[in-house]
Amino acid sequence: MTKRLFQSPKGIKDILPDQQPHWQFVEKKIHRIGQLYGYEKLELPVFEETALFQRGVGEGTDIVEKEMYTFKDKSGTSVTLRPEFTAGVVRAYLQHGLSNLPSPVKIWSLGPVFRYERPQAGRFRQHSQFNVEALGEQDPALDFEIMSIAYHLFEDLGFRKIHFQINSIGCPMCRPNYLRALIDYYQPIQAKICRECQKRLKKNPLRLLDCKNPLCRSPIEKAPPSVHFLCKECEIHFETLKTYLDRLKRPYTQNHRLVRGLDYYTKTVFEVWVEGIGAQNAVCGGGRYDGLAEALGGPPTPGVGFASGLERIILTLKEQKVEIPEPVRPNVYFAFQGDDAKNKVVEFLSILRKHNIEAIMGFGSRSLKSQLREANRRNIQFVIILGENEMAQKKVLIKTMEGGVQESVSWDGLIPFFEKRIGSS
RNA sequence: GUGGGUAUAGCUCAGCUUGGUAAGAGCGUCAGGUUGUGGCCCUGAAGGCCGCGGGUUCAAGUCCCGCUACUCACCCCA
């Protein structure tokens, strides 16, 4: 026996039973919202071939450059714990020929993703994401639907002040023009921006815009916005999306600095921001990725989607003091005295549960007092007592904990008693 | 990767300034408060090499140094 206790790895958290009400609350809403919008669930593997993410997410991104959990399996194949869902969804779509389903193919997924980062408030190395994607359609109404799902979910969860940040970063037709303009703008003032940005200027100019270094603030403010360079198609797409947002009164801010850190985005990008989870402000982020399927070797296939972090959702629920339904407790605690009674209790328990009555018993050889205490702590509604007297009379004592009323019931009357009392839910 | 903060019981924390009966409290767990009964109250028990390693000293949770972990923040994101 070693003295050292094991600890969960850095940035990786257990979700203990006392957190389950929150999780179940959120997961229930997620299932319902998927149903409501006509999205079907897709379960993906937790790891994929590394190249999928390199190609899908993009070589130049932070995720691929420094945040992936990558290792070789026994055959020497490099695999990676998924750092996000979209690449995997598109892979599955292509692999299984889902394009033969009625278009658009509408999918949601839920599960853990992994990023090797320094943990902090609202950021973990393993966290859970709710992910929604719609493939095979470029209608801006679909962008709107995707955003509506996020909005609807947050509204359902009881969030206040839900607010979108939106932007359009163009397509392969118009983005080159924009990038050129951006570079032309930055080139002369290179000396006035931070070191990171000097690199970005060469590697990934779009990312110049979301630099938070105070040095770069004023250059960013004066930088040309991408929306001024959209081609006709992208412009119409963006304007139409905004019409829908206006029509349905979804609050949004057009944010020229929003470019997002993944390479696959085209046209629409958006986030939902919220306060109260430390320095993190995004509970949801997504956008359109019309070039991704092709980049992964498939036919041109447009797509839109978003991901939302469950841990951040739950932090927000707590921050905004949203009321969570009480955890469900068993209805019945079966207390006993003596070995004969105990044997009978084991039998009765089985019968109660067969009748769908939630029931637990006391274990070991604890006093009646101790069993009652336990039942009380566990917030049990009814305690059934089976002692020597009851054994002799083939009866049980049923105590209603709230109020403390007790009544004697015959063994035959046990099931009917509860079937009458406990709602058939 | 870089910086700040923190490390004493399962949890929340006192004690450290002024080194020497300070290993402590509350909550939780378990047991008991007579003969078969919960919540309030009372009593008791279990549970800590005071994060780890070194140093100073007659003496160190208490002072100094190193390490590690946790945490917050930067970068970026959910």
Coordinates of C-alpha atoms in Angstrom, one line a residue, chain A:
Chain A
M1 CA 0.0 0.0 0.0
T2 CA 1.4 3.3 -1.0
K3 CA 0.7 6.4 1.0
R4 CA 0.1 8.6 -2.1
L5 CA -3.5 9.0 -3.1
F6 CA -4.4 9.2 -6.7
Q7 CA -5.8 12.4 -8.1
S8 CA -7.7 13.0 -11.2
P9 CA -5.4 14.4 -13.9
K10 CA -5.0 18.2 -14.1
G11 CA -8.0 20.0 -15.4
I12 CA -10.1 16.9 -15.3
K13 CA -13.1 16.8 -12.9
D14 CA -15.4 14.3 -11.4
I15 CA -19.0 15.1 -11.6
L16 CA -20.2 14.0 -8.2
P17 CA -23.8 12.8 -7.3
D18 CA -24.7 16.2 -5.8
Q19 CA -24.1 17.8 -9.2
Q20 CA -26.3 15.4 -11.0
P21 CA -29.5 17.4 -10.7
H22 CA -27.9 20.2 -12.7
W23 CA -26.6 17.9 -15.3
Q24 CA -29.8 16.0 -15.7
F25 CA -31.7 19.3 -15.9
V26 CA -29.6 20.4 -18.8
E27 CA -29.5 17.1 -20.6
K28 CA -33.2 16.8 -20.5
K29 CA -33.6 20.2 -22.1
I30 CA -31.1 19.2 -24.7
H31 CA -32.9 16.1 -25.7
R32 CA -36.2 18.0 -25.9
I33 CA -34.8 20.7 -28.0
G34 CA -33.3 18.3 -30.5
Q35 CA -36.7 16.6 -30.8
L36 CA -38.4 20.0 -31.2
Y37 CA -36.3 21.1 -34.1
G38 CA -36.1 17.8 -35.8
Y39 CA -32.5 16.9 -35.1
E40 CA -31.3 13.4 -34.6
K41 CA -28.6 12.2 -32.3
L42 CA -25.3 11.0 -33.6
E43 CA -22.8 9.4 -31.2
L44 CA -19.2 9.7 -32.3
P45 CA -16.1 8.0 -31.1
V46 CA -14.1 9.9 -28.5
F47 CA -10.9 9.7 -30.6
E48 CA -10.2 9.9 -34.3
E49 CA -7.2 9.7 -36.6
T50 CA -5.1 12.7 -35.9
A51 CA -5.0 13.8 -39.5
L52 CA -8.8 14.4 -39.4
F53 CA -8.4 17.2 -37.0
Q54 CA -5.2 18.6 -38.6
R55 CA -7.0 18.8 -41.8
G56 CA -10.4 19.7 -40.4
V57 CA -9.7 22.1 -37.7
G58 CA -6.6 23.6 -39.4
E59 CA -2.9 23.3 -39.0
G60 CA -2.5 26.9 -37.9
T61 CA -5.0 26.8 -35.1
D62 CA -4.2 26.8 -31.4
I63 CA -6.1 23.6 -31.0
V64 CA -4.0 21.7 -33.5
E65 CA -0.8 23.5 -32.6
K66 CA -0.7 23.0 -28.9
E67 CA -3.9 21.6 -27.4
M68 CA -4.5 18.1 -28.7
Y69 CA -4.2 14.9 -26.8
T70 CA -2.4 12.9 -29.4
F71 CA -0.8 9.5 -29.0
K72 CA 0.1 6.4 -31.0
D73 CA -1.9 3.2 -30.7
K74 CA -0.2 -0.2 -30.8
S75 CA -0.2 -0.2 -34.6
G76 CA 1.7 3.1 -34.7
T77 CA -1.3 5.0 -35.9
S78 CA -1.5 8.5 -34.5
V79 CA -4.9 9.1 -32.9
T80 CA -6.2 12.2 -31.0
L81 CA -8.9 12.6 -28.4
R82 CA -11.5 14.8 -30.1
P83 CA -10.9 18.5 -29.4
E84 CA -14.3 19.4 -30.9
F85 CA -17.1 17.7 -32.7
T86 CA -17.5 19.2 -36.2
A87 CA -14.7 17.4 -37.9
G88 CA -16.0 14.0 -36.6
V89 CA -19.5 14.8 -37.6
V90 CA -18.5 15.6 -41.2
R91 CA -16.3 12.5 -41.3
A92 CA -19.2 10.3 -40.3
Y93 CA -21.5 12.1 -42.8
L94 CA -19.1 11.3 -45.6
Q95 CA -18.2 7.8 -44.4
H96 CA -21.8 6.7 -44.2
G97 CA -23.1 8.5 -47.2
L98 CA -25.5 10.5 -45.1
S99 CA -25.9 12.8 -48.0
N100 CA -28.4 10.3 -49.3
L101 CA -30.8 11.3 -46.5
P102 CA -33.2 14.1 -47.0
S103 CA -31.2 17.3 -47.0
P104 CA -30.3 19.1 -44.8
V105 CA -29.1 16.3 -42.5
K106 CA -29.6 17.6 -39.0
I107 CA -27.6 16.1 -36.2
W108 CA -26.8 16.7 -32.6
S109 CA -24.3 15.1 -30.3
L110 CA -23.3 15.3 -26.7
G111 CA -20.2 14.2 -24.9
P112 CA -16.7 15.0 -23.7
V113 CA -14.0 16.8 -25.7
F114 CA -10.4 17.2 -24.7
R115 CA -8.0 20.1 -25.0
Y116 CA -4.6 20.3 -23.4
E117 CA -4.8 23.8 -21.9
R118 CA -4.0 25.4 -18.5
P119 CA -7.2 25.0 -16.6
Q120 CA -8.9 28.0 -15.0
A121 CA -12.4 29.1 -14.1
G122 CA -14.8 27.7 -16.7
R123 CA -12.0 26.0 -18.6
F124 CA -11.1 22.3 -18.3
R125 CA -9.0 19.8 -20.2
Q126 CA -12.0 17.6 -20.4
H127 CA -15.4 19.2 -20.8
S128 CA -18.7 18.3 -22.3
Q129 CA -20.2 19.8 -25.3
F130 CA -23.7 19.9 -26.8
N131 CA -23.0 20.0 -30.5
V132 CA -25.5 20.7 -33.3
E133 CA -24.8 20.5 -37.1
A134 CA -26.9 20.8 -40.2
L135 CA -25.3 19.7 -43.4
G136 CA -26.1 20.0 -47.1
E137 CA -27.9 23.3 -47.3
Q138 CA -26.7 26.9 -47.6
D139 CA -29.9 28.7 -46.9
P140 CA -29.3 31.5 -44.3
A141 CA -32.6 30.4 -42.7
L142 CA -30.7 27.3 -41.6
D143 CA -28.0 29.5 -40.0
F144 CA -30.9 31.2 -38.2
E145 CA -32.4 27.8 -37.2
I146 CA -29.0 26.8 -35.7
M147 CA -28.8 30.0 -33.8
S148 CA -32.4 29.6 -32.7
I149 CA -31.6 26.3 -31.2
A150 CA -29.0 27.8 -29.0
Y151 CA -31.2 30.7 -28.1
H152 CA -34.2 28.5 -27.3
L153 CA -32.1 26.2 -25.2
F154 CA -30.7 29.0 -23.1
E155 CA -34.1 30.6 -22.8
D156 CA -35.5 27.2 -21.6
L157 CA -32.8 26.8 -19.1
G158 CA -33.9 30.1 -17.6
F159 CA -30.9 32.3 -18.7
R160 CA -31.5 36.0 -18.7
K161 CA -29.8 38.4 -21.1
I162 CA -29.0 36.1 -23.9
H163 CA -27.2 38.0 -26.6
F164 CA -25.5 37.0 -29.8
Q165 CA -22.2 38.3 -31.2
I166 CA -22.2 37.8 -35.0
N167 CA -20.0 38.5 -37.9
S168 CA -19.4 37.3 -41.5
I169 CA -15.9 36.4 -42.6
G170 CA -16.7 35.7 -46.2
C171 CA -15.9 32.8 -48.5
P172 CA -13.1 31.7 -50.7
M173 CA -14.4 34.2 -53.3
C174 CA -14.2 37.3 -51.2
R175 CA -12.0 36.6 -48.3
P176 CA -8.7 36.9 -50.2
N177 CA -9.6 40.5 -51.0
Y178 CA -10.3 41.2 -47.4
L179 CA -7.1 39.6 -46.2
R180 CA -5.2 41.7 -48.7
A181 CA -6.8 44.8 -47.4
L182 CA -6.1 43.8 -43.8
I183 CA -2.5 43.1 -44.6
D184 CA -2.2 46.4 -46.4
Y185 CA -3.6 48.2 -43.4
Y186 CA -1.4 46.5 -40.9
Q187 CA 1.9 46.5 -42.9
P188 CA 2.7 50.1 -42.3
I189 CA 1.9 50.0 -38.6
Q190 CA 3.7 46.7 -37.9
A191 CA 5.9 48.3 -35.3
K192 CA 3.0 49.4 -33.3
I193 CA 1.4 46.0 -32.7
C194 CA 2.3 43.2 -30.3
R195 CA 4.8 40.5 -31.1
E196 CA 2.1 37.8 -31.5
C197 CA 0.3 40.0 -34.0
Q198 CA 3.4 40.5 -36.0
K199 CA 3.5 36.7 -36.5
R200 CA -0.2 36.6 -37.1
L201 CA 0.2 39.1 -39.9
K202 CA 2.2 36.6 -41.8
K203 CA 0.5 33.3 -40.7
N204 CA -3.1 34.1 -40.0
P205 CA -4.1 37.7 -40.5
L206 CA -7.7 37.2 -39.6
R207 CA -6.7 36.5 -36.0
L208 CA -5.1 39.9 -35.8
L209 CA -8.6 41.1 -35.0
D210 CA -9.2 39.1 -31.8
C211 CA -5.9 40.1 -30.1
K212 CA -6.6 41.4 -26.6
N213 CA -3.3 43.0 -26.1
P214 CA -3.9 46.7 -25.2
L215 CA -1.2 47.6 -27.6
C216 CA -3.3 46.3 -30.5
R217 CA -6.6 47.7 -29.4
S218 CA -6.6 50.9 -31.3
P219 CA -5.2 49.4 -34.5
I220 CA -8.0 46.9 -34.4
E221 CA -10.7 49.5 -34.0
K222 CA -9.5 51.3 -37.1
A223 CA -9.0 48.1 -39.0
P224 CA -11.3 47.5 -42.0
P225 CA -14.1 45.2 -41.1
S226 CA -14.6 42.0 -43.1
V227 CA -18.2 42.8 -43.9
H228 CA -17.1 45.6 -46.1
F229 CA -15.5 43.2 -48.4
L230 CA -18.1 40.5 -48.8
C231 CA -19.0 39.3 -52.2
K232 CA -22.6 39.7 -53.4
E233 CA -23.5 36.1 -52.3
C234 CA -22.0 36.5 -48.8
E235 CA -23.5 39.9 -48.4
I236 CA -27.0 38.7 -49.2
H237 CA -26.5 35.7 -47.0
F238 CA -25.5 37.9 -44.0
E239 CA -28.2 40.5 -44.6
T240 CA -30.8 37.8 -44.9
L241 CA -29.7 36.2 -41.7
K242 CA -29.9 39.6 -39.9
T243 CA -33.5 40.1 -41.2
Y244 CA -34.5 36.8 -39.5
L245 CA -32.8 37.9 -36.3
D246 CA -34.6 41.2 -36.4
R247 CA -37.9 39.7 -37.3
L248 CA -37.8 37.3 -34.4
K249 CA -36.2 40.0 -32.1
R250 CA -33.1 38.0 -31.2
P251 CA -30.7 40.4 -29.6
Y252 CA -27.4 40.6 -31.4
T253 CA -24.3 42.7 -31.8
Q254 CA -22.4 42.8 -35.0
N255 CA -18.9 42.2 -33.9
H256 CA -16.1 42.8 -36.4
R257 CA -13.6 41.3 -34.1
L258 CA -15.3 38.0 -34.0
V259 CA -13.3 35.7 -36.3
R260 CA -13.0 32.5 -34.2
G261 CA -10.1 30.3 -33.9
L262 CA -10.9 27.4 -36.2
D263 CA -10.0 27.5 -39.9
Y264 CA -13.1 26.0 -41.4
Y265 CA -15.5 28.8 -40.9
T266 CA -17.0 30.7 -43.8
K267 CA -19.7 33.4 -43.9
T268 CA -21.5 33.4 -40.6
V269 CA -19.7 33.1 -37.3
F270 CA -21.4 33.7 -33.9
E271 CA -21.1 33.3 -30.2
V272 CA -23.3 33.7 -27.2
W273 CA -21.7 35.6 -24.4
V274 CA -22.6 35.5 -20.8
E275 CA -21.1 36.9 -17.6
G276 CA -20.2 35.1 -14.5
I277 CA -17.8 32.3 -15.4
G278 CA -14.6 34.0 -14.6
A279 CA -12.8 35.4 -17.6
Q280 CA -14.6 33.2 -20.0
N281 CA -17.6 34.8 -21.8
A282 CA -18.6 32.3 -24.4
V283 CA -21.2 29.6 -23.6
C284 CA -21.8 28.9 -27.2
G285 CA -19.9 29.3 -30.4
G286 CA -20.4 28.3 -34.0
G287 CA -20.8 29.2 -37.6
R288 CA -21.0 28.1 -41.2
Y289 CA -18.3 25.9 -42.7
D290 CA -19.1 25.4 -46.4
G291 CA -15.6 24.2 -47.3
L292 CA -15.0 21.6 -44.6
A293 CA -16.4 18.5 -46.3
E294 CA -14.3 19.2 -49.3
A295 CA -11.2 19.8 -47.2
L296 CA -11.8 16.3 -45.8
G297 CA -11.9 14.7 -49.3
G298 CA -15.7 14.7 -49.8
P299 CA -17.9 16.5 -52.3
P300 CA -18.7 20.2 -51.7
T301 CA -21.2 20.2 -48.8
P302 CA -22.2 23.3 -47.0
G303 CA -22.8 23.1 -43.2
V304 CA -23.6 25.2 -40.1
G305 CA -23.4 24.3 -36.5
F306 CA -22.5 25.3 -33.0
A307 CA -21.1 23.9 -29.8
S308 CA -21.9 24.8 -26.3
G309 CA -20.0 23.8 -23.2
L310 CA -22.1 22.1 -20.5
E311 CA -19.8 23.0 -17.6
R312 CA -20.1 26.6 -18.6
I313 CA -23.9 26.3 -18.9
I314 CA -24.0 24.9 -15.4
L315 CA -21.8 27.6 -14.1
T316 CA -24.1 30.1 -15.6
L317 CA -27.1 28.4 -14.1
K318 CA -25.5 28.8 -10.7
E319 CA -24.4 32.3 -11.4
Q320 CA -27.9 33.4 -12.5
K321 CA -29.4 31.4 -9.6
V322 CA -31.7 29.4 -11.8
E323 CA -33.8 27.0 -9.7
I324 CA -33.0 23.3 -10.4
P325 CA -35.6 20.6 -9.7
E326 CA -34.9 18.6 -6.5
P327 CA -33.1 15.4 -6.9
V328 CA -35.4 12.4 -7.0
R329 CA -35.3 10.3 -3.8
P330 CA -36.7 6.8 -3.3
N331 CA -40.1 6.9 -1.7
V332 CA -39.7 4.0 0.8
Y333 CA -37.2 3.0 3.4
F334 CA -37.6 -0.5 4.8
A335 CA -36.5 -0.7 8.4
F336 CA -36.4 -4.0 10.4
Q337 CA -35.5 -5.6 13.7
G338 CA -34.1 -9.1 13.9
D339 CA -32.8 -11.6 11.4
D340 CA -36.2 -13.1 10.5
A341 CA -37.5 -9.7 9.7
K342 CA -34.4 -8.9 7.7
N343 CA -35.0 -11.9 5.5
K344 CA -38.6 -10.9 5.0
V345 CA -37.5 -7.3 4.1
V346 CA -35.2 -8.6 1.4
E347 CA -38.2 -10.4 0.0
F348 CA -40.5 -7.4 0.3
L349 CA -38.0 -5.1 -1.3
S350 CA -37.9 -7.2 -4.4
I351 CA -41.7 -7.1 -4.6
L352 CA -42.0 -3.4 -4.1
R353 CA -39.5 -2.7 -6.8
K354 CA -41.2 -5.1 -9.1
H355 CA -44.3 -2.9 -8.6
N356 CA -42.2 0.1 -9.5
I357 CA -42.1 1.5 -6.0
E358 CA -38.8 3.0 -5.2
A359 CA -37.5 1.4 -2.1
I360 CA -34.3 0.9 -0.1
M361 CA -33.4 -0.9 3.1
G362 CA -31.1 -0.4 6.0
F363 CA -28.1 -2.6 6.0
G364 CA -26.0 -4.2 8.7
S365 CA -27.5 -4.5 12.2
R366 CA -28.3 -1.0 13.0
S367 CA -30.8 0.0 15.7
L368 CA -34.2 1.1 14.6
K369 CA -33.3 4.6 15.7
S370 CA -30.3 4.6 13.5
Q371 CA -32.4 3.4 10.6
L372 CA -35.0 6.1 11.1
R373 CA -32.2 8.6 11.2
E374 CA -30.8 7.4 8.0
A375 CA -34.2 7.5 6.4
N376 CA -34.7 11.1 7.6
R377 CA -31.3 12.2 6.2
R378 CA -32.1 10.6 2.9
N379 CA -35.4 12.5 2.8
I380 CA -37.5 9.4 2.5
Q381 CA -41.3 9.8 2.3
F382 CA -42.3 6.6 4.0
V383 CA -40.6 4.2 6.4
I384 CA -41.9 0.7 6.7
I385 CA -41.1 -1.0 10.0
L386 CA -41.0 -4.7 10.4
G387 CA -40.2 -5.8 13.9
E388 CA -41.0 -8.9 15.9
N389 CA -44.6 -7.9 16.7
E390 CA -45.3 -7.2 13.1
M391 CA -43.7 -10.5 12.1
A392 CA -46.0 -12.3 14.5
Q393 CA -49.1 -10.6 13.1
K394 CA -48.0 -10.6 9.5
K395 CA -48.3 -6.9 9.4
V396 CA -46.0 -3.9 8.9
L397 CA -46.0 -0.4 10.3
I398 CA -46.0 2.3 7.8
K399 CA -44.8 5.7 9.0
T400 CA -45.3 8.8 7.0
M401 CA -42.2 10.8 7.8
E402 CA -43.7 14.2 7.3
G403 CA -46.1 14.5 10.2
G404 CA -45.0 11.2 11.7
V405 CA -48.3 9.3 11.4
Q406 CA -48.1 5.5 11.6
E407 CA -50.5 2.9 10.5
S408 CA -50.6 -0.8 10.7
V409 CA -51.1 -2.6 7.4
S410 CA -51.3 -6.3 6.6
W411 CA -48.7 -7.8 4.4
D412 CA -51.2 -8.2 1.7
G413 CA -52.2 -4.6 2.0
L414 CA -48.6 -3.3 1.4
I415 CA -48.6 -2.9 -2.3
P416 CA -52.1 -1.5 -2.6
F417 CA -51.2 1.1 0.1
F418 CA -48.4 2.5 -2.0
E419 CA -50.1 2.2 -5.3
K420 CA -52.8 4.4 -3.8
R421 CA -50.4 6.9 -2.3
I422 CA -47.6 7.2 -4.8
G423 CA -48.5 8.9 -8.1
S424 CA -48.1 6.7 -11.1
S425 CA -45.5 8.9 -12.8

